[in-house]
PDB file of C-alpha atoms in Angstrom:
ATOM      1  CA  UNK A 203      -0.108  -0.136  -0.101  1.00 54.00           C
ATOM      2  CA  UNK A 204       1.474   3.301  -0.785  1.00 54.00           C
ATOM      3  CA  UNK A 205       1.707   5.806   1.841  1.00 58.00           C
ATOM      4  CA  UNK A 206       1.363   9.668   1.222  1.00 58.00           C
ATOM      5  CA  UNK A 207       4.825  11.383   2.029  1.00 57.00           C
ATOM      6  CA  UNK A 208       4.114  13.547   5.452  1.00 68.00           C
ATOM      7  CA  UNK A 209       3.195  17.016   5.604  1.00 78.00           C
ATOM      8  CA  UNK A 210       4.680  19.575   7.716  1.00 89.00           C
ATOM      9  CA  UNK A 211       2.319  21.570   9.592  1.00 91.00           C
ATOM     10  CA  UNK A 212       3.275  24.696  11.641  1.00 91.00           C
ATOM     11  CA  UNK A 213       1.851  27.658  13.110  1.00 95.00           C
ATOM     12  CA  UNK A 214       2.878  30.657  12.269  1.00 95.00           C
ATOM     13  CA  UNK A 215       1.661  34.259  13.210  1.00 96.00           C
ATOM     14  CA  UNK A 216       0.583  36.275  10.378  1.00 96.00           C
ATOM     15  CA  UNK A 217       0.949  40.363  10.983  1.00 97.00           C
ATOM     16  CA  UNK A 218      -1.035  42.990   8.466  1.00 98.00           C
ATOM     17  CA  UNK A 219       0.631  46.354   8.516  1.00 98.00           C
ATOM     18  CA  UNK A 220      -1.711  48.177   6.705  1.00 98.00           C
ATOM     19  CA  UNK A 221      -1.625  52.059   5.182  1.00 97.00           C
ATOM     20  CA  UNK A 222      -2.434  54.444   2.909  1.00 97.00           C
ATOM     21  CA  UNK A 223      -6.015  54.605   4.986  1.00 96.00           C
ATOM     22  CA  UNK A 224      -9.098  56.115   3.522  1.00 95.00           C
ATOM     23  CA  UNK A 225     -10.931  58.762   5.829  1.00 92.00           C
ATOM     24  CA  UNK A 226     -12.720  57.370   8.584  1.00 90.00           C
ATOM     25  CA  UNK A 227     -15.865  59.804   7.112  1.00 92.00           C
ATOM     26  CA  UNK A 228     -15.305  57.839   3.562  1.00 93.00           C
ATOM     27  CA  UNK A 229     -18.669  57.469   1.950  1.00 92.00           C
ATOM     28  CA  UNK A 230     -21.411  59.085   4.480  1.00 92.00           C
ATOM     29  CA  UNK A 231     -19.783  56.741   7.857  1.00 92.00           C
ATOM     30  CA  UNK A 232     -18.746  59.402  10.181  1.00 91.00           C
ATOM     31  CA  UNK A 233     -16.907  56.927  12.133  1.00 94.00           C
ATOM     32  CA  UNK A 234     -15.361  53.997   9.408  1.00 97.00           C
ATOM     33  CA  UNK A 235     -13.579  51.073  11.450  1.00 97.00           C
ATOM     34  CA  UNK A 236     -11.456  48.375   9.808  1.00 98.00           C
ATOM     35  CA  UNK A 237     -10.722  45.100  11.147  1.00 98.00           C
ATOM     36  CA  UNK A 238     -10.364  41.552  10.218  1.00 98.00           C
ATOM     37  CA  UNK A 239     -12.670  38.595   9.693  1.00 98.00           C
ATOM     38  CA  UNK A 240     -12.059  35.029  12.060  1.00 98.00           C
ATOM     39  CA  UNK A 241     -14.622  32.806  11.107  1.00 98.00           C
ATOM     40  CA  UNK A 242     -18.719  34.850  10.456  1.00 97.00           C
ATOM     41  CA  UNK A 243     -16.658  37.592  13.324  1.00 98.00           C
ATOM     42  CA  UNK A 244     -15.395  41.004  12.574  1.00 98.00           C
ATOM     43  CA  UNK A 245     -12.082  40.987  15.337  1.00 98.00           C
ATOM     44  CA  UNK A 246      -9.195  44.063  16.193  1.00 98.00           C
ATOM     45  CA  UNK A 247     -11.668  46.008  14.483  1.00 98.00           C
ATOM     46  CA  UNK A 248      -9.922  49.636  15.014  1.00 98.00           C
ATOM     47  CA  UNK A 249     -11.623  53.332  14.027  1.00 97.00           C
ATOM     48  CA  UNK A 250      -9.827  54.517  10.469  1.00 96.00           C
ATOM     49  CA  UNK A 251      -7.335  57.378  11.112  1.00 94.00           C
ATOM     50  CA  UNK A 252      -4.735  58.465   9.126  1.00 92.00           C
ATOM     51  CA  UNK A 253      -2.090  55.937  11.103  1.00 95.00           C
ATOM     52  CA  UNK A 254      -1.343  52.616  10.246  1.00 97.00           C
ATOM     53  CA  UNK A 255      -3.355  50.043  11.729  1.00 98.00           C
ATOM     54  CA  UNK A 256      -1.555  46.412  12.878  1.00 98.00           C
ATOM     55  CA  UNK A 257      -3.168  43.126  12.462  1.00 98.00           C
ATOM     56  CA  UNK A 258      -1.826  39.340  14.037  1.00 98.00           C
ATOM     57  CA  UNK A 259      -3.484  36.706  12.892  1.00 98.00           C
ATOM     58  CA  UNK A 260      -2.173  33.100  14.364  1.00 97.00           C
ATOM     59  CA  UNK A 261      -2.743  31.266  10.717  1.00 97.00           C
ATOM     60  CA  UNK A 262      -1.727  27.232   9.834  1.00 96.00           C
ATOM     61  CA  UNK A 263       0.439  26.704   7.082  1.00 95.00           C
ATOM     62  CA  UNK A 264       0.954  22.827   5.886  1.00 94.00           C
ATOM     63  CA  UNK A 265       3.391  21.758   3.486  1.00 92.00           C
ATOM     64  CA  UNK A 266       3.744  18.630   1.826  1.00 88.00           C
ATOM     65  CA  UNK A 267       7.591  17.913   1.466  1.00 80.00           C
ATOM     66  CA  UNK A 268       7.647  16.559  -1.636  1.00 82.00           C
ATOM     67  CA  UNK A 269       6.311  18.820  -3.716  1.00 85.00           C
ATOM     68  CA  UNK A 270       6.777  22.127  -1.261  1.00 86.00           C
ATOM     69  CA  UNK A 271       2.238  23.032  -1.672  1.00 91.00           C
ATOM     70  CA  UNK A 272       1.694  25.111   1.146  1.00 94.00           C
ATOM     71  CA  UNK A 273      -2.308  25.309   2.203  1.00 96.00           C
ATOM     72  CA  UNK A 274      -3.244  27.553   5.149  1.00 97.00           C
ATOM     73  CA  UNK A 275      -6.294  26.684   7.956  1.00 97.00           C
ATOM     74  CA  UNK A 276      -7.271  28.733  10.949  1.00 98.00           C
ATOM     75  CA  UNK A 277     -10.387  30.632  11.973  1.00 98.00           C
ATOM     76  CA  UNK A 278      -8.920  33.430  10.281  1.00 98.00           C
ATOM     77  CA  UNK A 279      -8.605  31.640   6.594  1.00 98.00           C
ATOM     78  CA  UNK A 280     -11.525  31.813   4.040  1.00 98.00           C
ATOM     79  CA  UNK A 281     -11.580  29.848   0.888  1.00 98.00           C
ATOM     80  CA  UNK A 282     -11.163  26.186  -1.045  1.00 97.00           C
ATOM     81  CA  UNK A 283      -7.839  24.744  -1.072  1.00 94.00           C
ATOM     82  CA  UNK A 284      -5.898  26.884  -3.433  1.00 91.00           C
ATOM     83  CA  UNK A 285      -7.632  29.875  -2.887  1.00 96.00           C
ATOM     84  CA  UNK A 286      -7.430  30.691   0.584  1.00 98.00           C
ATOM     85  CA  UNK A 287      -7.338  34.534   1.431  1.00 98.00           C
ATOM     86  CA  UNK A 288      -7.708  36.493   4.596  1.00 98.00           C
ATOM     87  CA  UNK A 289     -10.767  39.234   5.161  1.00 98.00           C
ATOM     88  CA  UNK A 290     -10.201  42.874   5.231  1.00 98.00           C
ATOM     89  CA  UNK A 291     -13.381  44.789   6.837  1.00 98.00           C
ATOM     90  CA  UNK A 292     -14.731  47.990   6.676  1.00 98.00           C
ATOM     91  CA  UNK A 293     -17.635  49.935   7.782  1.00 97.00           C
ATOM     92  CA  UNK A 294     -19.602  50.648  11.958  1.00 97.00           C
ATOM     93  CA  UNK A 295     -19.620  49.915  15.045  1.00 97.00           C
ATOM     94  CA  UNK A 296     -23.160  50.938  16.469  1.00 96.00           C
ATOM     95  CA  UNK A 297     -24.031  51.529  20.218  1.00 96.00           C
ATOM     96  CA  UNK A 298     -24.779  47.898  21.318  1.00 97.00           C
ATOM     97  CA  UNK A 299     -21.436  46.629  19.476  1.00 96.00           C
ATOM     98  CA  UNK A 300     -23.381  45.313  16.636  1.00 97.00           C
ATOM     99  CA  UNK A 301     -20.783  45.298  13.193  1.00 98.00           C
ATOM    100  CA  UNK A 302     -22.426  46.849  10.526  1.00 97.00           C
ATOM    101  CA  UNK A 303     -20.083  46.480   7.154  1.00 97.00           C
ATOM    102  CA  UNK A 304     -19.804  48.759   4.130  1.00 97.00           C
ATOM    103  CA  UNK A 305     -16.991  46.783   2.247  1.00 97.00           C
ATOM    104  CA  UNK A 306     -14.786  43.462   2.207  1.00 98.00           C
ATOM    105  CA  UNK A 307     -11.132  43.473   1.139  1.00 98.00           C
ATOM    106  CA  UNK A 308      -9.832  40.247   0.190  1.00 98.00           C
ATOM    107  CA  UNK A 309      -6.360  39.086   0.289  1.00 98.00           C
ATOM    108  CA  UNK A 310      -5.395  36.082  -1.337  1.00 97.00           C
ATOM    109  CA  UNK A 311      -2.527  34.145  -0.048  1.00 96.00           C
ATOM    110  CA  UNK A 312      -1.232  32.969  -2.740  1.00 93.00           C
ATOM    111  CA  UNK A 313       0.134  36.284  -3.287  1.00 92.00           C
ATOM    112  CA  UNK A 314       2.283  36.079  -0.092  1.00 93.00           C
ATOM    113  CA  UNK A 315       6.022  35.158  -1.209  1.00 91.00           C
ATOM    114  CA  UNK A 316       7.130  31.331  -1.206  1.00 89.00           C
ATOM    115  CA  UNK A 317      10.281  31.153   0.021  1.00 90.00           C
ATOM    116  CA  UNK A 318       9.379  34.153   2.730  1.00 91.00           C
ATOM    117  CA  UNK A 319       6.260  31.673   3.457  1.00 89.00           C
ATOM    118  CA  UNK A 320       8.970  28.301   3.555  1.00 88.00           C
ATOM    119  CA  UNK A 321      11.106  29.961   5.442  1.00 89.00           C
ATOM    120  CA  UNK A 322       8.650  30.602   7.926  1.00 87.00           C
ATOM    121  CA  UNK A 323       8.585  26.817   8.571  1.00 85.00           C
ATOM    122  CA  UNK A 324      11.906  27.677  11.157  1.00 88.00           C
ATOM    123  CA  UNK A 325      10.573  31.494  11.730  1.00 88.00           C
ATOM    124  CA  UNK A 326       7.507  31.366  12.726  1.00 92.00           C
ATOM    125  CA  UNK A 327       6.209  35.158  11.761  1.00 93.00           C
ATOM    126  CA  UNK A 328       4.936  36.413   8.337  1.00 94.00           C
ATOM    127  CA  UNK A 329       5.066  40.365   8.038  1.00 96.00           C
ATOM    128  CA  UNK A 330       2.972  41.840   5.395  1.00 97.00           C
ATOM    129  CA  UNK A 331       2.288  46.141   4.378  1.00 97.00           C
ATOM    130  CA  UNK A 332      -1.457  46.323   2.421  1.00 98.00           C
ATOM    131  CA  UNK A 333      -2.066  49.821   0.731  1.00 97.00           C
ATOM    132  CA  UNK A 334      -5.801  49.812   1.879  1.00 97.00           C
ATOM    133  CA  UNK A 335      -7.109  53.002  -0.412  1.00 96.00           C
ATOM    134  CA  UNK A 336      -8.448  52.491  -4.218  1.00 95.00           C
ATOM    135  CA  UNK A 337      -7.822  54.546  -6.836  1.00 92.00           C
ATOM    136  CA  UNK A 338     -11.302  57.134  -5.996  1.00 93.00           C
ATOM    137  CA  UNK A 339      -9.985  56.984  -1.976  1.00 94.00           C
ATOM    138  CA  UNK A 340     -12.116  54.545  -0.694  1.00 95.00           C
ATOM    139  CA  UNK A 341     -11.254  51.601   1.528  1.00 97.00           C
ATOM    140  CA  UNK A 342      -9.844  48.885  -0.356  1.00 97.00           C
ATOM    141  CA  UNK A 343     -12.475  46.387  -1.372  1.00 97.00           C
ATOM    142  CA  UNK A 344     -12.482  43.410  -3.385  1.00 97.00           C
ATOM    143  CA  UNK A 345      -9.534  41.099  -4.437  1.00 97.00           C
ATOM    144  CA  UNK A 346      -6.658  43.323  -3.441  1.00 97.00           C
ATOM    145  CA  UNK A 347      -4.418  43.761  -6.484  1.00 95.00           C
ATOM    146  CA  UNK A 348      -0.804  42.378  -6.225  1.00 95.00           C
ATOM    147  CA  UNK A 349       1.049  45.540  -6.302  1.00 95.00           C
ATOM    148  CA  UNK A 350      -1.443  46.494  -2.893  1.00 96.00           C
ATOM    149  CA  UNK A 351       0.844  43.780  -1.220  1.00 96.00           C
ATOM    150  CA  UNK A 352       4.409  43.802   0.147  1.00 95.00           C
ATOM    151  CA  UNK A 353       6.634  41.557   2.355  1.00 92.00           C
ATOM    152  CA  UNK A 354       8.483  43.619   4.820  1.00 86.00           C
TER     153      UNK A 354
END
């Protein structure tokens, strides 16, 4: 009976540095916030200001040694195998603390530097930055373009 080669699984810490943020009063919203999506909840959200924001998320990374195919898992990771991504969410909180989303950006994990990801098996931290404003000055949304992501 053939067996699959063993895989290496490592929990890594992804640090996302959000810069070039839109105005906190964008599109008629007076208290715009940004956070990351963990399962179906928006967490770590903070008011949008002129200062960069930092989000840190534990992510499980699995590497098949024979092919070096990388897959991701954990509560912050969304999507199917081969299409995994993180969500950056824009919205407001009401007086009761309920989230009211206005936009959401998809950050494909395949856009992160493969060599840096493989190095995370030894040094389990990855940092990258994201330009968070679109061409019209609003919060970045939909699938973020490759030039918006920079490994740091």
